[in-house]
Tab-separated table of C-alpha atoms in Angstrom:
chain	number	residue	atom	x	y	z
A	586	MET	CA	-137.839	93.690	-103.750
A	587	ALA	CA	-136.686	91.280	-106.448
A	588	ARG	CA	-138.026	87.817	-107.229
A	589	ILE	CA	-135.279	85.229	-106.998
A	590	ALA	CA	-135.501	81.612	-108.154
A	591	VAL	CA	-132.950	79.196	-106.694
A	592	ILE	CA	-132.323	75.874	-108.454
A	593	GLY	CA	-131.412	73.197	-105.932
A	594	ALA	CA	-131.516	73.089	-102.131
A	595	GLY	CA	-127.855	72.340	-101.442
A	596	MET	CA	-125.936	74.070	-98.669
A	597	GLY	CA	-124.652	76.855	-100.914
A	598	ALA	CA	-128.107	77.460	-102.359
A	599	MET	CA	-129.734	77.657	-98.920
A	600	ALA	CA	-126.971	79.942	-97.622
A	601	ALA	CA	-127.637	82.316	-100.522
A	602	ALA	CA	-131.406	82.056	-100.092
A	603	ALA	CA	-131.320	82.964	-96.396
A	604	ARG	CA	-129.070	85.973	-97.000
A	605	LEU	CA	-131.162	87.212	-99.934
A	606	ALA	CA	-134.395	86.865	-97.969
A	607	VAL	CA	-132.963	88.921	-95.100
A	608	ALA	CA	-132.057	91.597	-97.654
A	609	GLY	CA	-135.766	91.878	-98.495
A	610	HIS	CA	-136.030	89.748	-101.630
A	611	ARG	CA	-138.716	87.176	-102.370
A	612	VAL	CA	-136.923	83.844	-102.691
A	613	ALA	CA	-138.235	80.488	-103.949
A	614	VAL	CA	-136.103	77.328	-103.962
A	615	TYR	CA	-136.888	74.576	-106.494
A	616	GLU	CA	-135.443	71.176	-105.576
A	617	ARG	CA	-135.899	68.140	-107.826
A	618	THR	CA	-135.666	65.639	-104.923
A	619	GLU	CA	-137.896	65.515	-101.868
A	620	THR	CA	-135.510	67.018	-99.330
A	621	TYR	CA	-132.887	69.688	-98.727
A	622	GLY	CA	-129.159	69.581	-98.043
A	623	GLY	CA	-127.635	68.345	-101.308
A	624	ALA	CA	-124.992	65.774	-100.342
A	625	VAL	CA	-125.504	66.422	-96.608
A	626	ARG	CA	-127.923	63.584	-95.946
A	627	ARG	CA	-128.675	60.846	-93.445
A	628	PHE	CA	-129.428	57.141	-93.704
A	629	GLU	CA	-131.483	55.493	-90.950
A	630	ARG	CA	-132.255	51.857	-90.231
A	631	ASP	CA	-133.084	49.820	-87.116
A	632	GLY	CA	-132.360	52.692	-84.761
A	633	PHE	CA	-128.981	53.469	-86.382
A	634	ALA	CA	-128.258	56.737	-88.209
A	635	PHE	CA	-125.336	57.636	-90.480
A	636	ASP	CA	-124.091	60.732	-92.290
A	637	THR	CA	-123.869	59.844	-95.987
A	638	GLY	CA	-122.071	63.038	-96.968
A	639	PRO	CA	-119.539	65.168	-95.102
A	640	GLY	CA	-118.993	63.868	-91.572
A	641	LEU	CA	-117.000	66.766	-90.107
A	642	LEU	CA	-117.029	70.558	-90.356
A	643	PRO	CA	-113.852	72.583	-90.906
A	644	LEU	CA	-113.881	76.376	-90.624
A	645	PRO	CA	-117.194	76.716	-88.703
A	646	ALA	CA	-116.834	80.520	-88.811
A	647	VAL	CA	-118.536	80.441	-92.224
A	648	TYR	CA	-121.789	79.142	-90.719
A	649	ARG	CA	-121.398	81.261	-87.592
A	650	ASP	CA	-121.382	84.281	-89.908
A	651	LEU	CA	-124.441	82.971	-91.770
A	652	PHE	CA	-126.541	82.665	-88.623
A	653	VAL	CA	-125.419	86.004	-87.230
A	654	LYS	CA	-126.101	87.815	-90.518
A	655	THR	CA	-129.505	86.168	-91.039
A	656	GLY	CA	-130.883	86.358	-87.508
A	657	LYS	CA	-128.332	87.651	-84.996
A	658	GLU	CA	-128.107	84.161	-83.538
A	659	ALA	CA	-125.060	82.088	-82.661
A	660	LEU	CA	-124.494	78.839	-84.554
A	661	GLU	CA	-124.100	77.092	-81.203
A	662	ASP	CA	-127.662	78.163	-80.327
A	663	VAL	CA	-129.133	76.127	-83.185
A	664	VAL	CA	-126.815	73.091	-83.274
A	665	ASP	CA	-124.648	71.324	-80.717
A	666	LEU	CA	-121.199	71.999	-82.158
A	667	VAL	CA	-118.271	70.166	-80.570
A	668	GLN	CA	-114.559	70.185	-81.335
A	669	VAL	CA	-113.133	66.786	-82.275
A	670	ASP	CA	-110.052	65.955	-80.205
A	671	PRO	CA	-107.807	64.380	-81.275
A	672	SER	CA	-108.421	65.773	-84.723
A	673	ALA	CA	-107.453	62.444	-86.301
A	674	ARG	CA	-105.511	59.262	-85.753
A	675	HIS	CA	-103.280	58.314	-88.660
A	676	VAL	CA	-102.297	54.701	-89.357
A	677	PHE	CA	-99.427	54.616	-91.849
A	678	ALA	CA	-98.446	51.859	-94.250
A	679	ASP	CA	-95.509	50.758	-92.084
A	680	GLY	CA	-97.762	50.308	-89.055
A	681	THR	CA	-96.755	53.547	-87.331
A	682	GLU	CA	-99.640	55.392	-85.696
A	683	VAL	CA	-100.060	58.938	-84.409
A	684	ALA	CA	-103.028	60.824	-82.940
A	685	LEU	CA	-102.880	64.562	-83.639
A	686	PRO	CA	-104.416	67.069	-81.203
A	687	ASN	CA	-106.972	69.495	-82.583
A	688	ALA	CA	-105.728	73.006	-83.421
A	689	SER	CA	-102.602	72.800	-81.253
A	690	ARG	CA	-99.265	73.379	-82.989
A	691	ALA	CA	-97.247	72.493	-79.912
A	692	GLY	CA	-99.317	69.366	-79.324
A	693	VAL	CA	-98.972	68.229	-82.932
A	694	VAL	CA	-95.206	68.794	-82.916
A	695	ALA	CA	-94.840	66.771	-79.717
A	696	ALA	CA	-97.067	63.946	-81.001
A	697	LEU	CA	-95.160	63.668	-84.284
A	698	ASP	CA	-91.786	63.692	-82.542
A	699	GLU	CA	-92.882	60.903	-80.228
A	700	ALA	CA	-94.409	58.729	-82.967
A	701	LEU	CA	-92.115	59.402	-85.936
A	702	GLY	CA	-88.852	60.400	-84.293
A	703	ALA	CA	-87.120	63.562	-83.165
A	704	GLY	CA	-87.261	66.342	-85.735
A	705	ALA	CA	-90.426	65.155	-87.485
A	706	GLY	CA	-92.618	67.516	-85.483
A	707	GLN	CA	-90.357	70.478	-86.105
A	708	ARG	CA	-90.362	69.866	-89.871
A	709	TRP	CA	-94.166	69.700	-89.846
A	710	GLY	CA	-94.375	72.826	-87.683
A	711	ASP	CA	-92.058	74.730	-90.025
A	712	PHE	CA	-94.195	73.608	-92.956
A	713	LEU	CA	-97.322	74.982	-91.260
A	714	VAL	CA	-95.626	78.373	-90.902
A	715	ARG	CA	-95.011	78.446	-94.653
A	716	ALA	CA	-98.534	77.180	-95.332
A	717	ARG	CA	-99.885	80.060	-93.272
A	718	GLU	CA	-98.089	82.483	-95.578
A	719	ALA	CA	-99.796	80.867	-98.575
A	720	TRP	CA	-103.126	81.122	-96.710
A	721	ASP	CA	-102.607	84.825	-95.962
A	722	ARG	CA	-101.790	85.514	-99.616
A	723	THR	CA	-104.803	83.705	-101.057
A	724	ARG	CA	-107.557	83.846	-98.416
A	725	ARG	CA	-109.384	86.886	-99.787
A	726	PRO	CA	-109.159	86.246	-103.561
A	727	LEU	CA	-109.896	82.526	-103.227
A	728	LEU	CA	-112.556	82.536	-100.505
A	729	GLU	CA	-113.930	85.956	-99.636
A	730	GLU	CA	-114.134	87.782	-102.967
A	731	PRO	CA	-115.837	87.014	-106.280
A	732	LEU	CA	-113.389	85.497	-108.753
A	733	TRP	CA	-111.319	88.293	-110.273
A	734	PRO	CA	-111.858	89.047	-113.978
A	735	ASN	CA	-108.052	88.799	-114.333
A	736	TRP	CA	-108.035	85.401	-112.647
A	737	GLN	CA	-104.787	84.598	-114.460
A	738	VAL	CA	-102.966	86.414	-111.653
A	739	LEU	CA	-104.098	83.611	-109.332
A	740	ALA	CA	-103.216	80.958	-111.889
A	741	GLU	CA	-99.631	81.861	-112.683
A	742	ARG	CA	-97.742	82.327	-109.425
A	743	ASP	CA	-97.754	79.794	-106.599
A	744	PRO	CA	-98.165	81.572	-103.248
A	745	TYR	CA	-96.440	78.827	-101.242
A	746	PRO	CA	-92.917	79.960	-100.178
A	747	SER	CA	-91.012	76.788	-101.048
A	748	VAL	CA	-87.669	76.112	-99.407
A	749	PRO	CA	-84.657	75.963	-101.789
A	750	HIS	CA	-83.555	72.371	-102.336
A	751	LYS	CA	-80.225	71.394	-103.858
A	752	ARG	CA	-80.377	68.378	-106.106
A	753	LEU	CA	-77.808	67.232	-108.678
A	754	LEU	CA	-75.964	70.555	-108.539
A	755	ARG	CA	-79.217	72.426	-109.110
A	756	THR	CA	-81.333	74.438	-106.712
A	757	ARG	CA	-84.974	73.433	-106.924
A	758	ARG	CA	-88.137	74.598	-105.168
A	759	ALA	CA	-91.203	72.484	-104.577
A	760	GLY	CA	-93.883	73.139	-107.166
A	761	THR	CA	-96.282	70.357	-106.172
A	762	LEU	CA	-97.544	69.003	-102.882
A	763	ALA	CA	-95.639	65.748	-103.441
A	764	GLU	CA	-92.404	67.698	-103.810
A	765	ILE	CA	-93.077	69.497	-100.516
A	766	GLY	CA	-93.350	66.095	-98.874
A	767	ALA	CA	-90.180	64.761	-100.474
A	768	TRP	CA	-87.925	67.827	-100.203
A	769	GLU	CA	-89.187	69.694	-97.136
A	770	LEU	CA	-90.771	67.072	-94.859
A	771	ARG	CA	-88.328	64.282	-95.790
A	772	ASP	CA	-90.327	61.470	-94.227
A	773	ALA	CA	-92.678	59.147	-96.087
A	774	ARG	CA	-95.159	59.235	-93.215
A	775	LEU	CA	-95.185	63.028	-92.990
A	776	ALA	CA	-95.609	63.096	-96.770
A	777	ALA	CA	-98.594	60.724	-96.448
A	778	LEU	CA	-100.090	62.970	-93.757
A	779	LEU	CA	-99.683	65.986	-96.010
A	780	GLU	CA	-101.009	64.307	-99.133
A	781	SER	CA	-104.088	62.909	-97.383
A	782	HIS	CA	-105.549	66.425	-97.370
A	783	VAL	CA	-105.739	66.502	-101.171
A	784	LEU	CA	-106.299	62.793	-101.771
A	785	GLY	CA	-109.512	63.216	-99.777
A	786	TYR	CA	-110.757	65.336	-102.690
A	787	GLY	CA	-109.413	62.962	-105.340
A	788	LEU	CA	-106.568	65.300	-106.284
A	789	ASP	CA	-103.178	63.894	-107.266
A	790	PRO	CA	-100.386	65.188	-104.975
A	791	ARG	CA	-97.919	64.745	-107.841
A	792	ALA	CA	-99.837	67.271	-109.950
A	793	VAL	CA	-101.630	69.564	-107.508
A	794	PRO	CA	-99.740	72.850	-106.924
A	795	ALA	CA	-97.848	73.561	-103.721
A	796	SER	CA	-100.570	76.104	-102.877
A	797	ALA	CA	-102.665	73.116	-101.720
A	798	ALA	CA	-100.713	73.505	-98.467
A	799	VAL	CA	-103.576	75.788	-97.400
A	800	LEU	CA	-105.810	72.727	-96.892
A	801	PRO	CA	-103.851	71.138	-94.015
A	802	TYR	CA	-103.288	74.643	-92.653
A	803	MET	CA	-107.045	75.295	-92.493
A	804	GLU	CA	-107.574	72.147	-90.444
A	805	HIS	CA	-104.693	72.992	-88.136
A	806	ALA	CA	-105.634	76.643	-87.629
A	807	PHE	CA	-109.405	76.399	-87.316
A	808	GLY	CA	-109.861	72.894	-85.991
A	809	THR	CA	-112.180	70.050	-86.860
A	810	TRP	CA	-115.763	70.101	-85.589
A	811	TYR	CA	-118.736	67.767	-85.369
A	812	VAL	CA	-122.441	68.504	-85.019
A	813	ARG	CA	-124.186	66.225	-82.540
A	814	GLY	CA	-126.941	64.254	-84.180
A	815	GLY	CA	-124.849	64.152	-87.349
A	816	MET	CA	-123.965	66.765	-89.955
A	817	ARG	CA	-127.500	66.514	-91.271
A	818	GLU	CA	-128.411	68.664	-88.251
A	819	LEU	CA	-126.459	71.531	-89.780
A	820	ALA	CA	-128.455	71.211	-93.001
A	821	ARG	CA	-131.669	71.148	-90.950
A	822	ALA	CA	-130.654	74.309	-89.097
A	823	VAL	CA	-129.901	76.178	-92.339
A	824	TYR	CA	-133.186	74.976	-93.867
A	825	GLU	CA	-135.162	76.128	-90.840
A	826	ARG	CA	-133.385	79.475	-90.924
A	827	CYS	CA	-134.557	79.865	-94.526
A	828	LEU	CA	-138.125	79.030	-93.528
A	829	ARG	CA	-138.051	81.618	-90.750
A	830	ARG	CA	-136.920	84.174	-93.308
A	831	ARG	CA	-139.918	83.182	-95.459
A	832	VAL	CA	-137.993	81.400	-98.193
A	833	GLU	CA	-140.408	79.193	-100.138
A	834	PHE	CA	-139.341	75.606	-100.889
A	835	CYS	CA	-140.841	73.537	-103.713
A	836	PHE	CA	-139.677	69.904	-103.549
A	837	GLY	CA	-140.118	67.438	-106.392
A	838	ALA	CA	-139.774	70.373	-108.784
A	839	GLU	CA	-137.247	69.602	-111.490
A	840	VAL	CA	-136.176	72.622	-113.501
A	841	THR	CA	-135.819	71.848	-117.232
A	842	GLY	CA	-134.902	75.271	-118.560
A	843	ILE	CA	-133.998	78.859	-117.816
A	844	PRO	CA	-136.038	81.170	-120.078
A	845	GLU	CA	-134.617	84.504	-121.166
A	846	LYS	CA	-136.267	87.857	-121.670
A	847	GLY	CA	-134.584	91.019	-122.815
A	848	GLY	CA	-131.199	89.314	-122.862
A	849	ARG	CA	-131.255	88.128	-119.239
A	850	ALA	CA	-132.475	85.182	-117.161
A	851	ALA	CA	-136.196	85.576	-116.559
A	852	GLY	CA	-137.132	82.597	-114.379
A	853	VAL	CA	-137.224	78.804	-114.415
A	854	GLU	CA	-139.202	76.381	-116.567
A	855	PHE	CA	-140.526	72.973	-115.488
A	856	ALA	CA	-141.252	69.716	-117.331
A	857	ASP	CA	-144.956	70.554	-117.782
A	858	GLY	CA	-144.038	73.779	-119.567
A	859	SER	CA	-144.990	76.056	-116.693
A	860	VAL	CA	-142.666	78.919	-115.799
A	861	ALA	CA	-141.899	80.649	-112.524
A	862	GLU	CA	-140.826	84.171	-113.395
A	863	ALA	CA	-137.892	85.739	-111.574
A	864	ASP	CA	-135.596	88.733	-111.749
A	865	HIS	CA	-132.565	86.624	-110.820
A	866	VAL	CA	-131.816	82.892	-111.032
A	867	VAL	CA	-129.300	81.189	-108.732
A	868	ALA	CA	-128.241	77.683	-109.799
A	869	ASP	CA	-126.700	75.123	-107.425
A	870	VAL	CA	-126.044	72.444	-110.054
A	871	ALA	CA	-123.045	70.839	-111.768
A	872	PRO	CA	-121.659	72.670	-114.841
A	873	ALA	CA	-122.971	70.181	-117.420
A	874	ARG	CA	-126.444	70.375	-115.909
A	875	LEU	CA	-126.414	74.170	-115.977
A	876	ARG	CA	-125.339	74.245	-119.618
A	877	ALA	CA	-128.252	71.964	-120.451
A	878	LEU	CA	-130.719	74.381	-118.843
A	879	THR	CA	-129.973	77.324	-121.120
A	880	GLU	CA	-129.035	77.792	-124.741
A	881	HIS	CA	-127.119	80.932	-123.837
A	882	PRO	CA	-123.304	80.527	-123.836
A	883	LEU	CA	-122.264	80.739	-120.202
A	884	ASP	CA	-118.499	80.940	-120.638
A	885	ALA	CA	-117.254	84.117	-119.004
A	886	ASP	CA	-113.890	85.325	-117.796
A	887	GLY	CA	-114.354	83.204	-114.707
A	888	ASP	CA	-114.843	79.961	-116.642
A	889	VAL	CA	-111.168	79.259	-116.339
A	890	ARG	CA	-111.186	75.544	-117.062
A	891	ALA	CA	-113.043	75.641	-120.367
A	892	ASP	CA	-109.881	75.214	-122.447
A	893	ASP	CA	-107.850	73.219	-119.914
A	894	PRO	CA	-107.477	69.431	-119.635
A	895	VAL	CA	-110.355	67.915	-117.700
A	896	LEU	CA	-109.299	66.977	-114.171
A	897	PRO	CA	-110.165	63.543	-112.768
A	898	ARG	CA	-113.717	63.327	-111.448
A	899	PRO	CA	-113.403	61.899	-107.951
A	900	ALA	CA	-116.305	60.441	-106.005
A	901	ARG	CA	-116.772	58.744	-102.644
A	902	PHE	CA	-117.631	55.152	-101.909
A	903	THR	CA	-119.059	54.797	-98.401
A	904	ALA	CA	-119.878	51.814	-96.211
A	905	LEU	CA	-122.274	52.326	-93.299
A	906	LEU	CA	-121.579	49.779	-90.550
A	907	ALA	CA	-123.989	48.843	-87.766
A	908	LEU	CA	-122.025	47.221	-84.938
A	909	ARG	CA	-122.986	45.394	-81.756
A	910	GLY	CA	-121.103	46.614	-78.703
A	911	GLY	CA	-120.445	50.222	-77.734
A	912	ARG	CA	-117.307	52.281	-78.432
A	913	GLU	CA	-114.335	51.316	-76.321
A	914	ALA	CA	-112.803	53.842	-73.940
A	915	GLY	CA	-110.417	56.188	-75.717
A	916	ALA	CA	-111.810	55.517	-79.183
A	917	VAL	CA	-110.914	58.222	-81.718
A	918	HIS	CA	-113.611	59.950	-83.778
A	919	ARG	CA	-111.629	59.931	-87.048
A	920	THR	CA	-108.962	57.489	-88.205
A	921	VAL	CA	-107.181	57.713	-91.557
A	922	VAL	CA	-105.765	54.364	-92.705
A	923	HIS	CA	-103.164	55.383	-95.275
A	924	ALA	CA	-102.669	53.536	-98.547
A	925	PRO	CA	-99.610	51.304	-98.889
A	926	ASP	CA	-98.795	52.971	-102.224
A	927	ALA	CA	-99.985	56.559	-102.570
A	928	GLY	CA	-98.801	56.600	-106.179
A	929	THR	CA	-101.565	54.246	-107.286
A	930	GLU	CA	-104.443	54.926	-104.948
A	931	LEU	CA	-106.295	57.241	-107.327
A	932	ASP	CA	-106.537	54.285	-109.759
A	933	PHE	CA	-108.733	52.318	-107.348
A	934	PRO	CA	-110.701	50.252	-108.217
A	935	ALA	CA	-108.533	48.653	-110.908
A	936	ALA	CA	-108.701	45.370	-112.719
A	937	PRO	CA	-106.985	42.554	-110.783
A	938	GLY	CA	-103.717	41.050	-111.940
A	939	GLY	CA	-101.493	44.127	-111.903
A	940	ASP	CA	-97.952	44.206	-110.585
A	941	ARG	CA	-98.935	46.243	-107.536
A	942	PRO	CA	-102.150	46.279	-105.502
A	943	VAL	CA	-104.212	49.420	-106.017
A	944	CYS	CA	-105.556	50.540	-102.639
A	945	PRO	CA	-106.847	53.938	-101.521
A	946	SER	CA	-106.576	55.610	-98.153
A	947	VAL	CA	-109.639	54.983	-96.024
A	948	THR	CA	-111.313	57.314	-93.531
A	949	VAL	CA	-113.147	55.781	-90.569
A	950	LEU	CA	-115.574	57.942	-88.574
A	951	ARG	CA	-116.712	56.724	-85.144
A	952	PRO	CA	-118.740	59.552	-83.584
A	953	ASP	CA	-119.491	59.282	-79.873
A	954	ASP	CA	-123.117	60.269	-80.374
A	955	PRO	CA	-126.098	58.562	-78.668
A	956	ALA	CA	-128.402	60.035	-81.328
A	957	LEU	CA	-126.912	57.697	-83.951
A	958	VAL	CA	-127.452	54.344	-82.223
A	959	PRO	CA	-130.416	52.473	-80.722
A	960	ASP	CA	-128.642	52.266	-77.341
A	961	GLY	CA	-125.227	52.287	-75.698
A	962	ALA	CA	-124.630	48.647	-76.643
A	963	HIS	CA	-124.221	49.506	-80.332
A	964	GLU	CA	-122.023	51.669	-82.528
A	965	SER	CA	-122.542	53.510	-85.810
A	966	VAL	CA	-119.448	53.690	-88.078
A	967	VAL	CA	-118.959	55.353	-91.474
A	968	VAL	CA	-116.077	54.199	-93.688
A	969	SER	CA	-115.249	55.963	-96.952
A	970	ALA	CA	-112.665	56.172	-99.719
A	971	VAL	CA	-112.184	58.335	-102.788
A	972	VAL	CA	-112.834	56.515	-106.066
A	973	PRO	CA	-113.276	57.456	-109.746
A	974	ALA	CA	-116.803	58.613	-110.507
A	975	GLU	CA	-116.748	56.870	-113.902
A	976	ALA	CA	-116.006	53.334	-112.634
A	977	ALA	CA	-118.537	50.542	-113.203
A	978	TRP	CA	-120.611	51.230	-110.089
A	979	GLU	CA	-123.593	49.352	-111.491
A	980	ASP	CA	-121.509	46.169	-111.418
A	981	GLY	CA	-122.106	44.059	-108.324
A	982	GLY	CA	-118.582	42.637	-108.365
A	983	THR	CA	-117.008	46.095	-108.265
A	984	VAL	CA	-119.236	47.125	-105.374
A	985	ARG	CA	-118.458	43.943	-103.406
A	986	CYS	CA	-114.717	44.379	-104.000
A	987	CYS	CA	-114.802	47.955	-102.714
A	988	THR	CA	-116.990	47.034	-99.745
A	989	ASP	CA	-114.680	44.204	-98.686
A	990	PHE	CA	-111.652	46.466	-98.968
A	991	LEU	CA	-113.232	49.236	-96.861
A	992	VAL	CA	-114.354	46.825	-94.143
A	993	GLU	CA	-110.904	45.222	-94.048
A	994	ALA	CA	-109.213	48.618	-93.721
A	995	ALA	CA	-111.700	49.726	-91.062
A	996	GLY	CA	-110.629	46.733	-88.990
A	997	ARG	CA	-107.358	48.571	-88.335
A	998	ALA	CA	-109.337	51.329	-86.619
A	999	VAL	CA	-112.195	49.401	-84.950
A	1000	PRO	CA	-111.288	46.501	-82.629
A	1001	GLY	CA	-113.099	43.240	-83.450
A	1002	LEU	CA	-115.022	44.820	-86.303
A	1003	ARG	CA	-115.794	41.616	-88.236
A	1004	GLU	CA	-117.225	39.883	-85.169
A	1005	ARG	CA	-119.258	42.951	-84.196
A	1006	LEU	CA	-120.770	43.647	-87.614
A	1007	LEU	CA	-124.580	43.303	-87.622
A	1008	TRP	CA	-125.206	44.625	-91.105
A	1009	HIS	CA	-123.911	47.192	-93.579
A	1010	GLU	CA	-125.195	49.453	-96.315
A	1011	VAL	CA	-123.105	50.912	-99.132
A	1012	ARG	CA	-123.383	54.242	-100.881
A	1013	THR	CA	-121.783	54.368	-104.321
A	1014	PRO	CA	-121.327	57.358	-106.648
A	1015	VAL	CA	-124.632	56.301	-108.216
A	1016	HIS	CA	-126.399	57.226	-104.972
A	1017	THR	CA	-124.595	60.569	-104.894
A	1018	GLU	CA	-125.632	61.306	-108.456
A	1019	GLY	CA	-129.245	60.536	-107.655
A	1020	GLU	CA	-129.205	62.925	-104.707
A	1021	THR	CA	-127.126	65.778	-106.123
A	1022	GLY	CA	-127.177	65.376	-109.905
A	1023	SER	CA	-123.487	64.437	-110.036
A	1024	GLY	CA	-121.648	61.396	-108.756
A	1025	ALA	CA	-118.425	63.398	-108.476
A	1026	VAL	CA	-117.347	65.492	-105.497
A	1027	PRO	CA	-115.863	68.962	-106.206
A	1028	ALA	CA	-112.615	70.095	-104.581
A	1029	PRO	CA	-111.875	73.515	-103.059
A	1030	ALA	CA	-110.363	76.150	-105.338
A	1031	LEU	CA	-106.563	76.442	-105.338
A	1032	ALA	CA	-104.186	79.056	-106.703
A	1033	ALA	CA	-101.520	78.320	-109.349
A	1034	GLY	CA	-101.671	75.241	-111.602
A	1035	ARG	CA	-102.522	77.414	-114.668
A	1036	GLY	CA	-106.027	77.890	-113.316
A	1037	ARG	CA	-107.036	74.227	-113.553
A	1038	TYR	CA	-107.881	74.193	-109.848
A	1039	LEU	CA	-110.127	77.241	-109.924
A	1040	HIS	CA	-113.875	77.027	-110.434
A	1041	PRO	CA	-116.257	78.984	-112.682
A	1042	ALA	CA	-117.164	82.433	-111.401
A	1043	ASN	CA	-120.428	83.004	-109.543
A	1044	THR	CA	-121.565	85.280	-112.374
A	1045	THR	CA	-122.189	84.117	-115.947
A	1046	ARG	CA	-122.434	85.808	-119.325
A	1047	LEU	CA	-126.205	85.602	-119.050
A	1048	PRO	CA	-127.194	88.583	-116.897
A	1049	GLY	CA	-129.337	87.585	-113.960
A	1050	LEU	CA	-127.976	84.009	-113.804
A	1051	TYR	CA	-125.582	83.077	-110.987
A	1052	ARG	CA	-123.729	79.951	-109.921
A	1053	VAL	CA	-123.582	78.811	-106.298
A	1054	GLY	CA	-122.372	75.704	-104.455
A	1055	GLY	CA	-119.359	73.441	-104.737
A	1056	TRP	CA	-119.162	73.521	-108.546
A	1057	SER	CA	-118.646	77.294	-108.548
A	1058	HIS	CA	-116.140	79.648	-106.977
A	1059	PRO	CA	-114.691	79.045	-104.362
A	1060	GLY	CA	-115.247	75.291	-104.780
A	1061	GLY	CA	-116.248	72.206	-102.841
A	1062	GLY	CA	-116.558	71.451	-99.145
A	1063	LEU	CA	-119.041	72.642	-96.527
A	1064	PRO	CA	-117.309	75.943	-95.701
A	1065	HIS	CA	-116.675	76.751	-99.356
A	1066	ALA	CA	-120.336	76.131	-100.213
A	1067	GLY	CA	-121.362	78.549	-97.470
A	1068	MET	CA	-118.900	81.123	-98.810
A	1069	SER	CA	-120.320	80.811	-102.315
A	1070	GLY	CA	-123.763	81.621	-100.897
A	1071	ALA	CA	-122.404	84.787	-99.297
A	1072	LEU	CA	-120.706	85.824	-102.552
A	1073	VAL	CA	-123.813	85.322	-104.690
A	1074	ALA	CA	-126.010	87.197	-102.210
A	1075	GLY	CA	-123.513	90.074	-102.228
A	1076	LEU	CA	-123.415	90.209	-106.019
A	1077	ILE	CA	-127.209	90.371	-106.248
A	1078	VAL	CA	-127.743	92.813	-103.383
A	1079	GLU	CA	-124.819	95.152	-104.079
A	1080	GLY	CA	-124.289	94.567	-107.787
A	1081	PRO	CA	-121.199	93.719	-109.857
A	1082	GLY	CA	-119.031	96.067	-107.797
A	1083	PHE	CA	-119.318	93.768	-104.774
A	1084	ARG	CA	-115.872	92.749	-103.528
A	1085	GLY	CA	-116.666	90.558	-100.549
A	1086	SER	CA	-117.096	91.171	-96.836
A	1087	GLN	CA	-114.446	93.264	-95.142
């Protein structure tokens, strides 16, 4: 039985802790804040409740596997998991709207044909077939296995089977997601639908490799799900599973260092100089924070971005809206209000006075959940947009500008929103940084792109020290965090020869 110290109580950290405890190890989690869940949190006021982090769950099989492997219990036995249908309503810049059924190729094709014109659905359906091929080629190395030592194999060749495109007497193939939209989908609205899946992570469709097609495919193939009571209920269930497996949690315990002994991580050190000894240390923190905790160079073969240009650091700005009046009949859980100019939306917020307005796409979540409202005569709405983490979020004018924009955009999804608004709260990247240690939001790992879209390996050059969570392989998002926990547990239990679940 080994002693294992886990830094942080995010979803990836708790997933690893539960699996390690079931394997017979003694696990202690040290969290600098006073609660668990990382970015999966809840805000409550006047009988209203809101998710302040992820609002929906893709690929629930990851957490189904966690609960089966740590207690032979179905996920649906510990949370009320429901499929969101339609998966989303999309409001495009030209005013066109379409509601897409959840996990139904035939239904999506029919809906797109009706809303966008004959042939649109078929082009999207054909794209999904090609995206599935990219998924099949990358699923194991990107999600189910530790990052390969020869990760360059993933970085060099794009797994998406682009369609040949003749242009100016030359045959071209799409190398970016934006080129897929322009050359294969051939409709600005279909392109906006495609690009929304990467813009939601702050990635630029003009630069992100075509392999990002796996992100819309995941949503199509595995559906979109919601946990009644809010996504915080999923974090609660994972936390309680850890407790039942006798994982110890120490809240308000900020780790200030990782001591070494015999050339390996030997525990965690706190501000008062005390040390909790351990045989292994698992860190669920951002890369800069982890580097500050140890003087040992952590760069290993998996640290693929060390010499690459730094990608933009996206964050989320969220407005929590308390409304009088219940949801109208037929209201959709999720609406995406697309930006009028996708080419500039990652620059939001920008200084006024430019030639073109800089506006991001906005996501509006309207869960039909009595647990989130004081009674049926009210509604709880969460509105969010991707913004740069480094913007002046301490400036009141910037915050007011963003809030006004989000509320205005939400009015296209919520009838009579302005008249119904009782009060609102905003959550800026500053709030996210206070809760998670980083105001930015990590994206899932992607193949190709010279490795810039991969994440550091779960192992480090310091023996006994492991990375877990969205800032490590296989990247950000609720399912990816859960996968990182499984990978770290496998590496500790089975050793460096671990190659993922079969």
